[in-house]
PDB file of C-alpha atoms in Angstrom:
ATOM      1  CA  UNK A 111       0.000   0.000   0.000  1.00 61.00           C
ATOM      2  CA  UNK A 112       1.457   3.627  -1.254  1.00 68.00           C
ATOM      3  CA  UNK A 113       1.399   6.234   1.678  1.00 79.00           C
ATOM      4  CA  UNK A 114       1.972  10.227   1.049  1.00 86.00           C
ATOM      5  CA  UNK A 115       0.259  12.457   3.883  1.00 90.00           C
ATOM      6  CA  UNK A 116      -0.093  16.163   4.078  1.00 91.00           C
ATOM      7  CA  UNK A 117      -0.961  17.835   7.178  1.00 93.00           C
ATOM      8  CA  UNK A 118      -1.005  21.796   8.445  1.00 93.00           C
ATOM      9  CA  UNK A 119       0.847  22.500  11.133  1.00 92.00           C
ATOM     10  CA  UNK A 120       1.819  26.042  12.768  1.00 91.00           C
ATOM     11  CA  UNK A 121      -1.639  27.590  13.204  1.00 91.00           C
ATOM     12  CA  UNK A 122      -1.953  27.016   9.217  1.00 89.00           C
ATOM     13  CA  UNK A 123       1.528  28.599   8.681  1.00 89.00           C
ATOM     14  CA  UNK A 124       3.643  25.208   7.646  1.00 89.00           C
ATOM     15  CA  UNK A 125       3.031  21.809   6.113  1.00 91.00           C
ATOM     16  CA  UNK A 126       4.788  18.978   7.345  1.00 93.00           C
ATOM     17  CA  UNK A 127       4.593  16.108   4.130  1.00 90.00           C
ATOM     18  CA  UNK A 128       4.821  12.499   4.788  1.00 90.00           C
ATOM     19  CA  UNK A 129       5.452   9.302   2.712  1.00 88.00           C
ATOM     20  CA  UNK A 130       6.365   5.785   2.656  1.00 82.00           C
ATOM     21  CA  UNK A 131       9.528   4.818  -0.300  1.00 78.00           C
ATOM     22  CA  UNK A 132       7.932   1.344  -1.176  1.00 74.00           C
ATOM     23  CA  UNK A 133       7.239   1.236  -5.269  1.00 67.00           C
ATOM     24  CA  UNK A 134       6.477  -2.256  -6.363  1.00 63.00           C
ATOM     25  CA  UNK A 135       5.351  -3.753  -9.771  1.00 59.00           C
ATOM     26  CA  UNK A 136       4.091  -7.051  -9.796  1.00 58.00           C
ATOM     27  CA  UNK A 137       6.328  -9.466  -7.729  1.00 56.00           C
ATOM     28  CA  UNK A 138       8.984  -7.006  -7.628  1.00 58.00           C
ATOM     29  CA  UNK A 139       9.162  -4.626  -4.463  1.00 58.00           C
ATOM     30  CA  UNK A 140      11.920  -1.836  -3.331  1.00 60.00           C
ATOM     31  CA  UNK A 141      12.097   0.658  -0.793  1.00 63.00           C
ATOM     32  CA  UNK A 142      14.326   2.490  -2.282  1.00 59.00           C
ATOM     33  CA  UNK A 143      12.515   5.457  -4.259  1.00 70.00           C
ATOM     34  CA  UNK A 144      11.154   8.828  -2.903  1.00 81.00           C
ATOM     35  CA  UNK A 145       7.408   9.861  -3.100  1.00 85.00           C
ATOM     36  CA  UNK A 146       8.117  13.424  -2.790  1.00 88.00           C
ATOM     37  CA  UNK A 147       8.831  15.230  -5.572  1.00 90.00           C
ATOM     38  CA  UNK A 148       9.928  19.149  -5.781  1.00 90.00           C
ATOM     39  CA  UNK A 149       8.850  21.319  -8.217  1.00 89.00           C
ATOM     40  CA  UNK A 150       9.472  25.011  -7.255  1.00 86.00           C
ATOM     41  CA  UNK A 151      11.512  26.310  -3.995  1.00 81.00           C
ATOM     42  CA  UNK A 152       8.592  26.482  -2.127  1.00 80.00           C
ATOM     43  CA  UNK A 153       6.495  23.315  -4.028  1.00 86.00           C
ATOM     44  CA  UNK A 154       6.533  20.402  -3.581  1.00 90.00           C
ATOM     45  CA  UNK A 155       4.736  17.378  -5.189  1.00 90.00           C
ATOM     46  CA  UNK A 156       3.605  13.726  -3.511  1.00 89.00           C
ATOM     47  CA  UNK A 157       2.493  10.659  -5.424  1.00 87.00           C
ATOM     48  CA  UNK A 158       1.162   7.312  -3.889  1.00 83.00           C
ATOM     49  CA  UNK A 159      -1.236   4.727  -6.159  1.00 78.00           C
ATOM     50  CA  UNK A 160      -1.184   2.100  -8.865  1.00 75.00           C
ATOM     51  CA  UNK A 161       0.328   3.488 -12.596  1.00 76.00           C
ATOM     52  CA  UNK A 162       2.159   5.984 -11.490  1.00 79.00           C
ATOM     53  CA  UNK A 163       4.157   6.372 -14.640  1.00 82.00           C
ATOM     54  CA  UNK A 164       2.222   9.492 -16.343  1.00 88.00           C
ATOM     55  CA  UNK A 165       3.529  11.413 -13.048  1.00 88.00           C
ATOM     56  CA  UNK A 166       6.781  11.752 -14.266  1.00 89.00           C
ATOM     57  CA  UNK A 167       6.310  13.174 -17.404  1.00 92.00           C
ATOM     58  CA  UNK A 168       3.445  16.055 -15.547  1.00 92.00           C
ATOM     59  CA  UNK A 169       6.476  16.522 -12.964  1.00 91.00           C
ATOM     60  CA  UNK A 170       9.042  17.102 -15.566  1.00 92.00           C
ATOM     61  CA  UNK A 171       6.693  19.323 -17.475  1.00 90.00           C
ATOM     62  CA  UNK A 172       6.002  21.408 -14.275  1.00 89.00           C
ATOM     63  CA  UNK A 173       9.284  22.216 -13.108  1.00 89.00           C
ATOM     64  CA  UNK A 174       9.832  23.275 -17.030  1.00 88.00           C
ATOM     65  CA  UNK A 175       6.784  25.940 -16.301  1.00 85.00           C
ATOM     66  CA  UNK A 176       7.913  27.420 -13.113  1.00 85.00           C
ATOM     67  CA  UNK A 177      11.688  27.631 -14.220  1.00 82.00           C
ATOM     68  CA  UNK A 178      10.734  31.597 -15.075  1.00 72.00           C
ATOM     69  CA  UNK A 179       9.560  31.896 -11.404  1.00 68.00           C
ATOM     70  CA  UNK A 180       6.048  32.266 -10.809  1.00 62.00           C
ATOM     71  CA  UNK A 181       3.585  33.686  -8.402  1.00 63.00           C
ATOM     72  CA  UNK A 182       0.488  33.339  -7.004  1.00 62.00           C
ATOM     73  CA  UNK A 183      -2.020  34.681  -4.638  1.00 65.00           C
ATOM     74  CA  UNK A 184      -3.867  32.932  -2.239  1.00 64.00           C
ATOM     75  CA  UNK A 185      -6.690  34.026  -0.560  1.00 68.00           C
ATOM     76  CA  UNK A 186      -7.880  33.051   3.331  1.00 70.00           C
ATOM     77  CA  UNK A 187     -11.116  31.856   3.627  1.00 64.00           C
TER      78      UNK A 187
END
């Protein structure tokens, strides 16, 4: 089973990620690879499930996008 957990901490102010490193396929098991994935100084991107492979490619492309630098505005609700 793939784990990746996200939870706020800090009154809202932090994020503290969490995730397993076992990738298997089929028979074949390792706990060797990392589930966490930046994309950005500040970003950071987690994947956990069955057919994974697409990911990569949507990582890659990301980090290509935010090379530039990029910004963005979040609002509190």
């Amino acid at each position: 089973m793939a784990t990746c957990a996200a939870v706020l901490a800090e009154d809202r102010k932090a994020i503290v990620l969490a995730a397993d490193r076992m990738v298997g396929m089929g028979f074949v098991e390792s706990e060797s690879a990392t589930k966490i994935f930046s994309i950005h100084r500040n970003w950071r991107v987690m994947i956990a499930g069955n057919g994974i492979e697409p990911a990569f490619s949507i990582i890659d492309a990301a980090r290509r996008a935010l090379e530039g630098g990029f910004k963005i505005e979040i609002a509190e609700r």
